[in-house]
Short mmCIF file of C-alpha atoms in Angstrom, two decimals:
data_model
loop_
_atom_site.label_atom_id
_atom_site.label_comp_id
_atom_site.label_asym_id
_atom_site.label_seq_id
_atom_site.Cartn_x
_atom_site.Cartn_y
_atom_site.Cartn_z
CA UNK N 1332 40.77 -25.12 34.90
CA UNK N 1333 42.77 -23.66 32.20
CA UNK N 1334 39.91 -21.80 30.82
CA UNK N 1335 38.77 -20.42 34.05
CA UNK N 1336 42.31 -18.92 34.59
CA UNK N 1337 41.83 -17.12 31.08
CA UNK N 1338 38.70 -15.87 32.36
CA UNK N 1339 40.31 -13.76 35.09
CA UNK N 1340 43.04 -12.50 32.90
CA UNK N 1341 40.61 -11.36 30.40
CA UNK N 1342 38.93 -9.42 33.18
CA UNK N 1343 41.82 -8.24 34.76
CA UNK N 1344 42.99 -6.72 31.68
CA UNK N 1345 39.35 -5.44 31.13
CA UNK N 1346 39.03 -3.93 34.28
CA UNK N 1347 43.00 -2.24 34.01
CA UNK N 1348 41.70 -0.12 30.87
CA UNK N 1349 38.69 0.93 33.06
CA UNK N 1350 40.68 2.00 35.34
CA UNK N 1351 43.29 3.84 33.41
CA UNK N 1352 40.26 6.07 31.91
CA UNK N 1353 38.56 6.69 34.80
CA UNK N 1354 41.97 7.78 36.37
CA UNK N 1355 42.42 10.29 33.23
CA UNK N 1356 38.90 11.84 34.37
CA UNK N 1357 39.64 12.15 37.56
CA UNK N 1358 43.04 14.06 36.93
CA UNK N 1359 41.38 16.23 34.08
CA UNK N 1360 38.44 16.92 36.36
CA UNK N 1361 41.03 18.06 39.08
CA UNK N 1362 42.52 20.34 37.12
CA UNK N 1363 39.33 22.28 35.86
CA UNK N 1364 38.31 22.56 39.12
CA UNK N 1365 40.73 25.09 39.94
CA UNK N 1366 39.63 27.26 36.83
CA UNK N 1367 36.54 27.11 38.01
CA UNK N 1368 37.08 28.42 41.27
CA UNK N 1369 38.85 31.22 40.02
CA UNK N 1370 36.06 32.40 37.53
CA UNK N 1371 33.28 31.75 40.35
CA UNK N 1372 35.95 34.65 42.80
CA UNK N 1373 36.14 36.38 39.63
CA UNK N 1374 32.45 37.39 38.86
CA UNK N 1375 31.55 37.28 42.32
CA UNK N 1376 32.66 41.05 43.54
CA UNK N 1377 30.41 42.21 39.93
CA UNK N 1378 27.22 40.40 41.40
CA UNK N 1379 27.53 41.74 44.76
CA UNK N 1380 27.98 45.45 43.13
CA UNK N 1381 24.82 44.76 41.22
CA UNK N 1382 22.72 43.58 44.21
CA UNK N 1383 23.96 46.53 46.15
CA UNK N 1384 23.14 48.92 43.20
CA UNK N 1385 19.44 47.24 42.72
CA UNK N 1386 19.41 47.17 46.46
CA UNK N 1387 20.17 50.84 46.97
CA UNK N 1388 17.53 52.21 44.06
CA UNK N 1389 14.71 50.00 45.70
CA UNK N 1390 15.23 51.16 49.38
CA UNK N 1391 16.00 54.83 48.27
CA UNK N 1392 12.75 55.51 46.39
CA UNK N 1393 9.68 54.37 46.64
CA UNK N 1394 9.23 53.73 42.59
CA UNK N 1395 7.45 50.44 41.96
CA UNK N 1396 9.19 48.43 39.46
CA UNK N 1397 8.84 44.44 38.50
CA UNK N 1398 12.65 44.23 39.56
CA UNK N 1399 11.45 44.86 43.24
CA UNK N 1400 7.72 44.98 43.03
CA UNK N 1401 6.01 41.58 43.78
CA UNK N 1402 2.54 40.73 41.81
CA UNK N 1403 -0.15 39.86 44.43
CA UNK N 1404 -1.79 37.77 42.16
CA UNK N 1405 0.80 35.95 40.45
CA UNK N 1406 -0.41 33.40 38.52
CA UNK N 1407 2.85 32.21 36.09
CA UNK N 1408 6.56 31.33 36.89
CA UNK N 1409 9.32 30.94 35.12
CA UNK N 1410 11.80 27.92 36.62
CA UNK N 1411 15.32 27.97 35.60
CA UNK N 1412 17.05 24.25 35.87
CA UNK N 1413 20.88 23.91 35.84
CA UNK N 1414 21.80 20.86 34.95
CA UNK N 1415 25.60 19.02 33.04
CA UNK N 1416 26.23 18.19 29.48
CA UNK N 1417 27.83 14.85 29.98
CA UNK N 1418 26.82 12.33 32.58
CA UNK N 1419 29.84 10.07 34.97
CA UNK N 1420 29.53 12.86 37.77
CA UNK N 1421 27.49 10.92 40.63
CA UNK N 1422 24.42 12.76 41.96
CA UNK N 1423 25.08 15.95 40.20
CA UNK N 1424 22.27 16.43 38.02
CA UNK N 1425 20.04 14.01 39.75
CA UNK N 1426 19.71 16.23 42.84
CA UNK N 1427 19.23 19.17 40.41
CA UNK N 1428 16.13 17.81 38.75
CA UNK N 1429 14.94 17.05 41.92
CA UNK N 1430 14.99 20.18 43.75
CA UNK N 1431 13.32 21.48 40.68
CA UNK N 1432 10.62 19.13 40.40
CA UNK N 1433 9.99 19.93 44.40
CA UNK N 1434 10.12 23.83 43.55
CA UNK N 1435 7.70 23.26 40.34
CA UNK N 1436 5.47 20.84 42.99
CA UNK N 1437 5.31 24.02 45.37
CA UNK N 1438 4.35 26.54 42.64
CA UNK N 1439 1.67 24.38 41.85
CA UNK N 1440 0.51 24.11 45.16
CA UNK N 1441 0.21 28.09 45.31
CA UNK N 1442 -1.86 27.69 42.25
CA UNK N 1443 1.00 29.15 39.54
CA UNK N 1444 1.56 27.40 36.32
CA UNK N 1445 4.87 26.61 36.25
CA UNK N 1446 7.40 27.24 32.63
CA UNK N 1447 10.53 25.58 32.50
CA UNK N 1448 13.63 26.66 31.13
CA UNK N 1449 16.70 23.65 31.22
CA UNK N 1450 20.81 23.96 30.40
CA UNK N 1451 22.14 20.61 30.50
CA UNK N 1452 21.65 17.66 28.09
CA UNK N 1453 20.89 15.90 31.48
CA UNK N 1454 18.26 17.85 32.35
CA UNK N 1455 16.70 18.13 29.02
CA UNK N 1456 16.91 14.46 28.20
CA UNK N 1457 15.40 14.17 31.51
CA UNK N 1458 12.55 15.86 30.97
CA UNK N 1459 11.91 14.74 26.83
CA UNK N 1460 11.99 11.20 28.02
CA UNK N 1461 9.00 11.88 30.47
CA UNK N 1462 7.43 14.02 27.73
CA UNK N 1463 7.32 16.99 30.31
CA UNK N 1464 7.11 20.63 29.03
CA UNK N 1465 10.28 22.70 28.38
CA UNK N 1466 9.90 26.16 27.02
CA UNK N 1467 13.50 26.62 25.96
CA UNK N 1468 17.12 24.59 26.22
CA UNK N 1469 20.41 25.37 25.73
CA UNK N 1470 23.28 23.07 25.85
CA UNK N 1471 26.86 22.50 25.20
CA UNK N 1472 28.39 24.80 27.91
CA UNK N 1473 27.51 23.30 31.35
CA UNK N 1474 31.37 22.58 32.28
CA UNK N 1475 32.59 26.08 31.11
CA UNK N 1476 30.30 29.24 30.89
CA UNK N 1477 30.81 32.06 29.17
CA UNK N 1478 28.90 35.72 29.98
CA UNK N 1479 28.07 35.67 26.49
CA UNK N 1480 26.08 32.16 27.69
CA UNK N 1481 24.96 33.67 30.58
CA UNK N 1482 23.03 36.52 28.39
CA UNK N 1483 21.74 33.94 26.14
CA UNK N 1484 20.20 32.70 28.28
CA UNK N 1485 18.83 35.64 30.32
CA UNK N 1486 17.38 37.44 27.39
CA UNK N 1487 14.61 34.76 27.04
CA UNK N 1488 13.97 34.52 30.70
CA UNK N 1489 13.71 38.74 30.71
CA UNK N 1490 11.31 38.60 28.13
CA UNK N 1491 9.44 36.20 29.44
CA UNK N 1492 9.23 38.40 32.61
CA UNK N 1493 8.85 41.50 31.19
CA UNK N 1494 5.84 40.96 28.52
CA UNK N 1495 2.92 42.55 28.73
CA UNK N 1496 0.83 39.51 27.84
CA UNK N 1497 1.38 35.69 28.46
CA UNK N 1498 4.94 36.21 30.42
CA UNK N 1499 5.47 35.17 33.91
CA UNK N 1500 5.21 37.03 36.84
CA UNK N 1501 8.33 35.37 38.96
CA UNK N 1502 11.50 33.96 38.18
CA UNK N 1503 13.28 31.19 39.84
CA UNK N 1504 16.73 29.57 39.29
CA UNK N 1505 17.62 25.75 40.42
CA UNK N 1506 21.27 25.19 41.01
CA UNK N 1507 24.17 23.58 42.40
CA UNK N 1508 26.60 25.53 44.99
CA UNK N 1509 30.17 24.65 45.20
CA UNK N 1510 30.74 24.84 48.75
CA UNK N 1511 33.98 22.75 48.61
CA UNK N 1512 35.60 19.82 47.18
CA UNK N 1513 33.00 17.28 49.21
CA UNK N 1514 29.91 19.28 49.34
CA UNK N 1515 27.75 20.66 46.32
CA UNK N 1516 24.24 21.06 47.40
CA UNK N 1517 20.97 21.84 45.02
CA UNK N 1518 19.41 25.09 46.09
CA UNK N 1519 16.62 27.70 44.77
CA UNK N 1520 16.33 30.76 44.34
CA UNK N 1521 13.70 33.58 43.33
CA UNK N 1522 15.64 35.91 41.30
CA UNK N 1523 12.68 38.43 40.31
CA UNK N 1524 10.97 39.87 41.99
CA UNK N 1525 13.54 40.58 44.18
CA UNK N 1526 12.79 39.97 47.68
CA UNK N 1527 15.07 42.65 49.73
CA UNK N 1528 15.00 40.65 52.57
CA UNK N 1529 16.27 37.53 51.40
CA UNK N 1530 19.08 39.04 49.65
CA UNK N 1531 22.68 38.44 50.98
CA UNK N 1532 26.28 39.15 49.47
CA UNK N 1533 28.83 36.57 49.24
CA UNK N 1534 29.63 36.99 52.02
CA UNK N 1535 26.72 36.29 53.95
CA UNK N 1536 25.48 39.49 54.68
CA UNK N 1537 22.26 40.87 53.97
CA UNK N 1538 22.44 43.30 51.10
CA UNK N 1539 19.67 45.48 52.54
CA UNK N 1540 21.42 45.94 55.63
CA UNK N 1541 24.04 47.46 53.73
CA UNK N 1542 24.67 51.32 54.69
CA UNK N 1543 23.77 53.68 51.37
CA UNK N 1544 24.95 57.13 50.92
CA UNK N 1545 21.79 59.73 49.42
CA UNK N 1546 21.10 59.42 46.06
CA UNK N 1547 19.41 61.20 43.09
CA UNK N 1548 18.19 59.19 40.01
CA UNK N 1549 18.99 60.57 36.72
CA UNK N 1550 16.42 60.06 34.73
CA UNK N 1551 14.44 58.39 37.43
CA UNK N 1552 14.57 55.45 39.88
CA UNK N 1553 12.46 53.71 37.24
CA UNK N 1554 15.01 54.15 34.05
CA UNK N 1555 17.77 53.05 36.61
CA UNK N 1556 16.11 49.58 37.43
CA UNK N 1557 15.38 49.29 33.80
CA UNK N 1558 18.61 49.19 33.09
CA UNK N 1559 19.99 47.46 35.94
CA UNK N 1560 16.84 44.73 35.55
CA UNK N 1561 19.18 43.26 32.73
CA UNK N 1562 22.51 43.15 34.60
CA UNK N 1563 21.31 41.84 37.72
CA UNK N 1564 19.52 39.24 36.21
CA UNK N 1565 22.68 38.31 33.57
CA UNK N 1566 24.92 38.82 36.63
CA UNK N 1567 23.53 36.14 38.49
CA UNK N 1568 22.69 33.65 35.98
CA UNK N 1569 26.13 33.59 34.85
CA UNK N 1570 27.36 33.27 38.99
CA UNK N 1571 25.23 30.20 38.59
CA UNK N 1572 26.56 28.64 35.98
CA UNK N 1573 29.98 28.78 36.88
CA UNK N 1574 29.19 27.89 40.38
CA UNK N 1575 27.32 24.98 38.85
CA UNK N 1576 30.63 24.10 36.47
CA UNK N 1577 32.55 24.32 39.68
CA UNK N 1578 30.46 21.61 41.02
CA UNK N 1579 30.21 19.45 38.53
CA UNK N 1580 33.69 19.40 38.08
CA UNK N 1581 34.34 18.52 41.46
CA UNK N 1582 31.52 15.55 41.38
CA UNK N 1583 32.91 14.13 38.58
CA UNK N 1584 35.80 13.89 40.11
CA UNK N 1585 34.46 12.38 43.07
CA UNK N 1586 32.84 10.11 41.50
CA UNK N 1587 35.71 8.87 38.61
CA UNK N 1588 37.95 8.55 42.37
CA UNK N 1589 35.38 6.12 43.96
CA UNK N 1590 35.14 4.29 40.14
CA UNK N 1591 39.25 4.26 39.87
CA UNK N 1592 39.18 2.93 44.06
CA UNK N 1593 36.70 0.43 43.11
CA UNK N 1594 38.19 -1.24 39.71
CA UNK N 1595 41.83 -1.32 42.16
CA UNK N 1596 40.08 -3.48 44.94
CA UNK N 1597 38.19 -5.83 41.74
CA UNK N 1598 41.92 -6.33 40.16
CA UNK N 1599 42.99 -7.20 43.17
CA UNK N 1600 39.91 -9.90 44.15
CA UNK N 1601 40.41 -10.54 40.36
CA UNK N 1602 44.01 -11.53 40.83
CA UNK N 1603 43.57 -13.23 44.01
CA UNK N 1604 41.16 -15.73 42.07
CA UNK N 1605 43.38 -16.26 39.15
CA UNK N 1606 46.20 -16.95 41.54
CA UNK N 1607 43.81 -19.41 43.14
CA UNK N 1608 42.91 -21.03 39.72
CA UNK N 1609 46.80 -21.55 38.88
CA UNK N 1610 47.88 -22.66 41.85
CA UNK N 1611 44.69 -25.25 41.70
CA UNK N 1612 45.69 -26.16 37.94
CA UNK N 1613 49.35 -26.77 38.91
CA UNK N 1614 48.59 -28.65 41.99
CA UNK N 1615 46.57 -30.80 39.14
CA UNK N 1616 49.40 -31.16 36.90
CA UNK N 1617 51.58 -32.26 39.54
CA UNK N 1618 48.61 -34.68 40.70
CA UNK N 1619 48.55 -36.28 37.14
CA UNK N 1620 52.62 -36.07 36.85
CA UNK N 1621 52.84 -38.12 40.17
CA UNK N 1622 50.19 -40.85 39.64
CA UNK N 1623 51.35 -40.81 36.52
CA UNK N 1624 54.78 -41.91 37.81
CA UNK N 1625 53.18 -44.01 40.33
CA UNK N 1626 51.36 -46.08 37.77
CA UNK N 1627 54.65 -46.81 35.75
CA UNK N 1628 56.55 -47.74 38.97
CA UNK N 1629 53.75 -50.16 39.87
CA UNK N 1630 53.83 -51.36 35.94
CA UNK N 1631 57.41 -52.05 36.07
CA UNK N 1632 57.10 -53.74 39.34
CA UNK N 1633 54.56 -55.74 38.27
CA UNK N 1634 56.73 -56.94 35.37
CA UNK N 1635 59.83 -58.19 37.46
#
């Protein structure tokens, strides 16, 4: 019985450090949360100026560019997987890989080879273990982007798109949007070409619905997309990663709450068994203390 007991309080204890750490995570991924909120409102109003600008060139000239310019007979694209660094964050990256493996299935299906480009040790580990092809990788930023990521990144994905030989002829990006502390969801995107009528601001509203003032293009309408291709591209590659931060944040958290909630309740089971297992070994001891006393009466009866 005695061993039993020391059972439980080994657990106990066990179980109390597991909960102390998962309670740090949960606190720490509070409080990034709220940083990453701000940086997703923070590059958000710079995207939507973009999309308007690409917007505006594209239904003000009739200039065909690969920015806005879809190939008939596309035959390669380029998939863009978002995925975390560290793991303890529920469903996060799992739904990520998902949606991307559905997107990739639906390429297919259209008869386009499909080249994959991962960020996230998840997502690349992911993909390595099932010996799957991966073009390029980057790592070590998932929970707080930089631009200067963001660029990284884009610069091999642009000149993927924009080669003359062996590129790709579309570009797709599979991410996570923060929608609020409960929700993330995994979504897709084609970010080039760029389909006008699929476009919408952050606010909902469709970017080519937008009303334009007259413009002229200095040099030309084709010069301006060139240089705008970059930007828009950079612009919302880097929305994506810090809306994907933002959600992983708020996951982990989720997920370290339900972990802290859970290792409460087994203390508590925990303790309720030890308390069981005393009360069972004292009722013992005081079972052996009173036949013991019992035998030595009947002894010293038995004497007389």
């Amino acid at each position: 019985m005695g061993a039993q007991l020391r059972v439980y309080k080994r657990r106990i204890r066990s179980v109390t450090a597991t909960k102390k750490i998962t309670k740090a995570m949960e606190m720490i991924s509070a409080s990034r949360i709220v940083k990453a909120q701000r940086a997703v409102a923070a590059s958000t109003p710079y995207a939507d100026e973009l999309t308007r600008a690409v917007t505006a060139v594209a239904t003000r000239s009739t200039a065909k560019h690969p920015l806005t310019t879809e190939n008939p007979n596309a035959k390669r694209a380029a998939v863009l997987l978002i995925t975390a660094d560290r793991g303890l964050a529920g469903g996060y990256s799992t739904n990520a890989i998902k949606q991307s493996l559905a997107l990739a299935a639906r390429l297919r299906e259209e008869g386009k080879d499909v080249v994959t480009y991962i960020v996230g040790r998840k997502g690349v580990g992911y993909y390595g273990f099932r010996n799957l092809a991966v073009a390029n990788s980057w790592t070590g930023f998932s929970d707080k982007p930089t631009y200067g990521d963001a660029k990284t990144v884009s610069a091999d994905l642009i000149a993927a798109f924009t080669a003359e030989t062996g590129g790709v002829d579309e570009l797709h990006l599979v991410s996570t949007e923060f929608q609020s502390m409960l929700t993330q969801t995994a979504v897709d995107h084609r970010l080039l070409p760029l389909k006008l009528d699929e476009v919408e601001l952050s606010d909902g509203a469709p970017a080519k619905n937008q009303i334009f003032p007259l413009y002229d293009f200095e040099p030309s309408a084709e010069g301006v997309l060139d240089a705008l291709l970059p930007r828009y591209v950079e612009s919302r590659i880097y929305n994506a990663l810090l809306q994907s931060a933002a959600s992983e944040h708020a996951a982990r958290r989720r997920a370290m709450k339900s972990a802290t909630d859970n290792a409460g309740e087994l203390i508590k089971s925990l303790t309720r068994l030890a308390n069981s297992a005393r009360q069972a070994e004292i009722t013992q001891e005081i079972s052996e203390i009173v036949g013991g006393a019992n035998a030595l009466a009947d002894a010293s009866a038995g004497s007389e």
